[in-house]
Coordinates of N, CA and C in Angstrom, one line a residue:
M1334 N 39.2 14.7 27.2 CA 38.0 14.6 27.9 C 36.8 15.1 27.2
A1335 N 37.0 16.3 26.6 CA 35.8 16.9 25.8 C 35.5 16.0 24.6
R1336 N 36.6 15.4 24.1 CA 36.3 14.5 22.9 C 35.5 13.3 23.3
S1337 N 35.8 12.7 24.4 CA 35.1 11.5 24.8 C 33.6 11.9 25.2
L1338 N 33.4 13.1 25.8 CA 32.0 13.5 26.1 C 31.2 13.7 24.8
S1339 N 31.9 14.2 23.7 CA 31.2 14.4 22.4 C 30.8 13.0 21.8
A1340 N 31.7 12.1 22.0 CA 31.4 10.7 21.5 C 30.3 10.1 22.2
I1341 N 30.2 10.3 23.6 CA 29.1 9.8 24.4 C 27.8 10.4 24.0
A1342 N 27.8 11.7 23.8 CA 26.6 12.5 23.4 C 26.1 12.0 22.0
L1343 N 27.0 11.8 21.1 CA 26.7 11.3 19.8 C 26.1 9.9 19.8
A1344 N 26.7 9.0 20.6 CA 26.2 7.7 20.8 C 24.8 7.7 21.4
A1345 N 24.6 8.5 22.4 CA 23.3 8.6 23.1 C 22.2 9.1 22.1
A1346 N 22.6 10.1 21.3 CA 21.6 10.7 20.3 C 21.3 9.6 19.3
T1347 N 22.2 8.8 18.8 CA 22.0 7.8 17.9 C 21.1 6.7 18.5
L1348 N 21.3 6.4 19.7 CA 20.4 5.4 20.4 C 19.0 5.9 20.5
V1349 N 18.8 7.1 20.8 CA 17.4 7.7 20.9 C 16.7 7.6 19.5
V1350 N 17.4 8.0 18.4 CA 16.9 7.9 17.1 C 16.5 6.5 16.7
L1351 N 17.4 5.5 17.0 CA 17.1 4.1 16.7 C 15.9 3.6 17.5
L1352 N 15.8 4.0 18.8 CA 14.7 3.5 19.6 C 13.4 4.1 19.1
C1353 N 13.4 5.4 18.7 CA 12.2 6.0 18.1 C 11.7 5.3 16.8
A1354 N 12.7 5.0 16.0 CA 12.4 4.3 14.7 C 11.8 2.9 14.9
T1355 N 12.4 2.2 15.9 CA 11.9 0.9 16.2 C 10.5 0.9 16.8
Q1356 N 10.2 1.9 17.6 CA 8.8 2.0 18.2 C 7.9 2.3 17.1
S1357 N 8.2 3.2 16.1 CA 7.3 3.5 15.0 C 7.0 2.3 14.2
E1358 N 8.0 1.5 13.9 CA 7.8 0.3 13.1 C 6.9 -0.7 13.9
A1359 N 7.1 -0.8 15.2 CA 6.3 -1.7 16.0 C 4.9 -1.4 16.0
K1360 N 4.5 -0.1 15.9 CA 3.1 0.3 15.9 C 2.5 0.2 14.5
A1361 N 3.2 -0.1 13.5 CA 2.7 -0.2 12.1 C 1.7 -1.4 12.1
K1362 N 0.6 -1.1 11.3 CA -0.4 -2.1 11.1 C -0.4 -2.6 9.7
T1363 N -0.9 -3.8 9.5 CA -1.1 -4.3 8.1 C -2.6 -4.5 7.8
F1364 N -3.0 -3.9 6.7 CA -4.4 -4.0 6.2 C -4.4 -4.8 5.0
T1365 N -5.3 -5.8 5.0 CA -5.5 -6.7 3.8 C -6.5 -6.0 2.9
V1366 N -6.1 -5.5 1.8 CA -7.0 -4.8 0.9 C -8.0 -5.7 0.3
G1367 N -9.2 -5.4 0.5 CA -10.3 -6.3 0.0 C -10.9 -7.1 1.1
G1368 N -10.3 -7.2 2.2 CA -10.9 -7.9 3.3 C -10.4 -9.3 3.4
R1369 N -11.3 -10.2 3.9 CA -10.9 -11.6 4.2 C -11.2 -12.4 3.0
G1370 N -10.8 -13.7 3.1 CA -11.1 -14.6 2.1 C -9.9 -15.1 1.3
L1371 N -10.1 -16.1 0.4 CA -8.9 -16.6 -0.3 C -8.3 -15.7 -1.3
S1372 N -9.2 -14.8 -1.8 CA -8.7 -13.8 -2.8 C -9.2 -12.4 -2.6
P1373 N -8.7 -11.8 -1.5 CA -9.3 -10.5 -1.2 C -9.1 -9.4 -2.3
W1374 N -7.9 -9.4 -3.0 CA -7.7 -8.5 -4.1 C -8.4 -9.1 -5.3
G1375 N -9.6 -8.7 -5.5 CA -10.4 -9.2 -6.6 C -11.5 -8.3 -7.1
F1376 N -12.4 -8.8 -7.9 CA -13.5 -8.1 -8.4 C -14.3 -7.4 -7.4
G1377 N -14.7 -6.2 -7.6 CA -15.6 -5.4 -6.7 C -14.9 -4.8 -5.5
V1378 N -13.5 -4.9 -5.5 CA -12.8 -4.4 -4.3 C -13.0 -2.9 -4.1
M1379 N -13.5 -2.2 -5.1 CA -13.7 -0.8 -5.1 C -14.5 -0.3 -3.8
T1380 N -15.4 -1.2 -3.3 CA -16.2 -0.8 -2.1 C -15.5 -1.1 -0.8
W1381 N -14.2 -1.6 -0.8 CA -13.5 -1.9 0.4 C -13.2 -0.7 1.2
K1382 N -13.4 -0.8 2.5 CA -13.0 0.3 3.5 C -12.2 -0.3 4.6
P1383 N -11.1 0.4 5.0 CA -10.2 -0.1 6.0 C -10.9 -0.2 7.4
S1384 N -10.5 -1.1 8.2 CA -11.1 -1.3 9.5 C -10.7 -0.3 10.5
A1385 N -9.7 0.5 10.2 CA -9.2 1.5 11.1 C -8.5 2.5 10.2
P1386 N -8.2 3.7 10.7 CA -7.4 4.7 9.9 C -6.0 4.1 9.6
I1387 N -5.6 4.4 8.3 CA -4.3 4.0 7.8 C -3.4 5.2 7.9
H1388 N -2.2 4.9 8.4 CA -1.2 6.0 8.6 C 0.1 5.7 7.9
K1389 N 0.9 6.7 7.7 CA 2.3 6.6 7.2 C 3.0 5.6 8.0
G1390 N 3.6 4.6 7.4 CA 4.3 3.5 8.1 C 3.6 2.2 8.1
D1391 N 2.2 2.3 7.9 CA 1.4 1.1 7.9 C 1.7 0.3 6.5
F1392 N 1.1 -0.9 6.5 CA 1.3 -1.7 5.3 C 0.0 -2.1 4.7
L1393 N -0.1 -2.1 3.3 CA -1.3 -2.6 2.6 C -0.9 -3.9 2.0
K1394 N -1.7 -5.0 2.3 CA -1.4 -6.3 1.7 C -2.4 -6.6 0.6
F1395 N -1.9 -6.9 -0.6 CA -2.7 -7.3 -1.7 C -2.4 -8.8 -1.9
S1396 N -3.5 -9.7 -1.9 CA -3.2 -11.1 -2.2 C -4.4 -11.6 -3.0
W1397 N -4.1 -12.6 -3.9 CA -5.1 -13.2 -4.7 C -4.7 -14.6 -5.1
K1398 N -5.7 -15.4 -5.5 CA -5.5 -16.8 -5.9 C -6.4 -17.2 -7.0
G1399 N -6.0 -17.9 -8.0 CA -6.9 -18.5 -9.0 C -7.2 -17.7 -10.2
I1400 N -7.2 -16.4 -10.1 CA -7.5 -15.6 -11.3 C -6.3 -14.6 -11.5
P1401 N -5.9 -14.5 -12.7 CA -4.7 -13.5 -13.0 C -5.1 -12.1 -12.6
H1402 N -4.2 -11.5 -11.8 CA -4.3 -10.1 -11.4 C -2.9 -9.5 -11.3
D1403 N -2.9 -8.2 -11.1 CA -1.6 -7.5 -10.8 C -2.0 -6.3 -9.9
V1404 N -1.0 -5.5 -9.5 CA -1.2 -4.4 -8.7 C -0.5 -3.2 -9.3
W1405 N -1.2 -2.1 -9.5 CA -0.6 -0.8 -10.0 C -1.0 0.3 -9.1
L1406 N -0.1 1.2 -8.8 CA -0.4 2.4 -8.1 C -0.6 3.5 -9.1
M1407 N -1.9 4.0 -9.1 CA -2.3 5.0 -10.1 C -1.8 6.4 -9.6
N1408 N -1.4 7.2 -10.6 CA -0.8 8.5 -10.3 C -1.7 9.6 -9.9
N1409 N -3.0 9.5 -10.2 CA -4.0 10.5 -9.8 C -5.4 10.0 -10.0
V1410 N -6.4 10.8 -9.5 CA -7.8 10.4 -9.6 C -8.3 10.3 -11.0
D1411 N -7.8 11.1 -11.9 CA -8.3 10.9 -13.3 C -7.8 9.6 -13.9
A1412 N -6.6 9.2 -13.6 CA -6.1 7.9 -14.1 C -6.9 6.8 -13.5
Y1413 N -7.1 6.9 -12.2 CA -7.9 6.0 -11.4 C -9.3 5.8 -12.1
N1414 N -10.0 7.0 -12.2 CA -11.4 7.0 -12.7 C -11.5 6.4 -14.1
N1415 N -10.5 6.7 -15.0 CA -10.5 6.3 -16.4 C -9.7 5.0 -16.6
C1416 N -9.1 4.4 -15.6 CA -8.3 3.2 -15.8 C -7.2 3.4 -16.8
N1417 N -6.5 4.5 -16.6 CA -5.4 4.9 -17.5 C -4.1 4.5 -16.8
F1418 N -3.4 3.5 -17.3 CA -2.2 3.0 -16.7 C -0.9 3.7 -17.2
S1419 N -1.0 4.6 -18.2 CA 0.2 5.2 -18.9 C 1.2 5.8 -17.9
A1420 N 0.8 6.4 -16.8 CA 1.8 7.0 -15.9 C 1.7 6.3 -14.5
A1421 N 1.0 5.2 -14.5 CA 0.9 4.4 -13.2 C 2.2 3.7 -12.9
K1422 N 2.4 3.3 -11.7 CA 3.6 2.5 -11.3 C 3.2 1.1 -11.1
K1423 N 3.8 0.2 -11.8 CA 3.6 -1.2 -11.8 C 4.3 -1.8 -10.5
K1424 N 3.5 -2.5 -9.7 CA 4.0 -3.0 -8.4 C 4.2 -4.5 -8.5
T1425 N 3.4 -5.2 -9.3 CA 3.6 -6.7 -9.5 C 3.3 -7.0 -11.0
G1426 N 3.7 -8.1 -11.4 CA 3.4 -8.6 -12.7 C 2.1 -9.4 -12.6
I1427 N 1.5 -9.8 -13.8 CA 0.3 -10.5 -13.8 C 0.6 -12.0 -13.4
T1428 N -0.1 -12.5 -12.5 CA 0.0 -13.9 -12.0 C -1.3 -14.4 -11.4
S1429 N -1.5 -15.7 -11.4 CA -2.7 -16.2 -10.9 C -2.7 -16.4 -9.4
F1430 N -1.5 -16.4 -8.8 CA -1.3 -16.5 -7.4 C -0.3 -15.5 -7.0
G1431 N -0.7 -14.5 -6.2 CA 0.2 -13.4 -5.8 C -0.1 -12.8 -4.5
S1432 N 1.0 -12.1 -4.1 CA 0.9 -11.3 -2.8 C 1.8 -10.1 -2.9
Y1433 N 1.4 -9.0 -2.4 CA 2.3 -7.8 -2.5 C 2.0 -7.0 -1.3
M1434 N 3.1 -6.5 -0.6 CA 3.0 -5.6 0.5 C 3.5 -4.2 0.1
Y1435 N 2.6 -3.2 0.3 CA 3.0 -1.8 0.0 C 3.1 -1.1 1.4
K1436 N 4.2 -0.4 1.6 CA 4.4 0.4 2.8 C 4.0 1.8 2.5
V1437 N 3.1 2.3 3.3 CA 2.6 3.7 3.1 C 3.8 4.6 3.6
T1438 N 4.3 5.4 2.6 CA 5.5 6.2 2.9 C 5.2 7.7 3.0
S1439 N 4.0 8.1 2.8 CA 3.6 9.5 2.9 C 2.2 9.7 3.4
T1440 N 1.8 10.9 3.6 CA 0.4 11.2 4.0 C -0.5 11.6 2.9
A1441 N 0.1 11.6 1.7 CA -0.8 11.9 0.5 C -2.0 11.0 0.5
S1442 N -3.1 11.6 0.3 CA -4.4 10.8 0.3 C -5.4 11.3 -0.7
P1443 N -6.1 10.4 -1.3 CA -6.0 8.9 -1.1 C -4.9 8.3 -2.0
L1444 N -4.6 7.0 -1.7 CA -3.8 6.3 -2.7 C -4.7 5.5 -3.6
Y1445 N -4.4 5.5 -4.8 CA -5.2 4.8 -5.8 C -4.5 3.5 -6.4
F1446 N -5.1 2.4 -6.3 CA -4.6 1.1 -6.8 C -5.6 0.5 -7.8
S1447 N -5.1 -0.3 -8.7 CA -5.9 -0.9 -9.7 C -5.2 -2.2 -10.3
C1448 N -6.0 -3.0 -10.9 CA -5.5 -4.1 -11.7 C -5.6 -3.8 -13.2
S1449 N -4.5 -4.1 -13.9 CA -4.4 -3.7 -15.3 C -4.9 -4.9 -16.3
V1450 N -5.3 -6.0 -15.7 CA -5.7 -7.1 -16.6 C -7.0 -6.6 -17.4
I1451 N -7.0 -6.9 -18.6 CA -8.1 -6.4 -19.5 C -9.5 -6.6 -18.9
G1452 N -10.2 -5.6 -18.7 CA -11.6 -5.6 -18.2 C -11.7 -5.5 -16.7
H1453 N -10.6 -5.8 -16.0 CA -10.7 -5.9 -14.5 C -11.0 -4.5 -13.9
C1454 N -10.3 -3.5 -14.4 CA -10.5 -2.1 -13.8 C -11.8 -1.5 -14.2
K1455 N -12.1 -1.5 -15.4 CA -13.4 -0.8 -15.9 C -14.6 -1.6 -15.7
A1456 N -14.6 -2.9 -16.1 CA -15.9 -3.7 -16.1 C -16.1 -4.3 -14.7
D1457 N -15.0 -4.7 -14.0 CA -15.2 -5.4 -12.7 C -14.9 -4.6 -11.5
N1458 N -14.7 -3.3 -11.7 CA -14.4 -2.4 -10.5 C -13.2 -2.9 -9.7
M1459 N -12.2 -3.4 -10.3 CA -11.0 -3.9 -9.5 C -10.1 -2.7 -9.4
K1460 N -10.5 -1.8 -8.6 CA -9.7 -0.6 -8.2 C -10.2 -0.1 -6.9
V1461 N -9.3 0.6 -6.2 CA -9.6 1.1 -4.9 C -8.9 2.3 -4.5
A1462 N -9.6 3.3 -3.9 CA -9.0 4.5 -3.4 C -8.9 4.3 -1.9
I1463 N -7.7 4.4 -1.4 CA -7.4 4.2 0.0 C -7.1 5.4 0.8
P1464 N -7.9 5.9 1.7 CA -7.6 7.1 2.5 C -6.4 6.9 3.4
I1465 N -5.6 7.9 3.5 CA -4.4 7.9 4.5 C -4.7 9.0 5.5
T1466 N -4.5 8.7 6.7 CA -4.7 9.7 7.8 C -3.4 10.3 8.2
A1467 N -3.3 11.6 8.2 CA -2.0 12.2 8.6 C -1.7 12.0 10.1

C-alpha cells in the first residue's frame, strides 16, 4: 500500500512539473530582430528596440532575403564594439536567404549579435545589443 502511494505521489509531482513547463513555453514570445519587412536582419539593425521586455524562454527571430548575411552571438561588449568574432559563437552560415530562431536561455543581459560578412558589422552597423529582463 505504501509503495503504491509513493508511486501516485511521484506521478502527481511529475504531472505538476510538466504542466508548469508547458505553461512557461506557452507564454514565450517571439521577437523579430530588426522589426518588420522583407529583410529585418540587415544594415542599421543596431538601432532596433524590442516592442516589449524580452525574458528567458522567449525567442529572437533573425531573417533576411537578397543580401548575404549570417548571425553570430558575440561573447562580450568589447567583441561587439570592435566586431571581433574570434571568440563569438557562429549561429548560421552566410546565405542570401536565411532565418534563425534563438531561444533566450538565461537572464544575462544584454545579448550581443552581429553579422560577420566583411564590412557589415563595422561599416553598416549590422549588430545589435538586446536587453534581457530577469
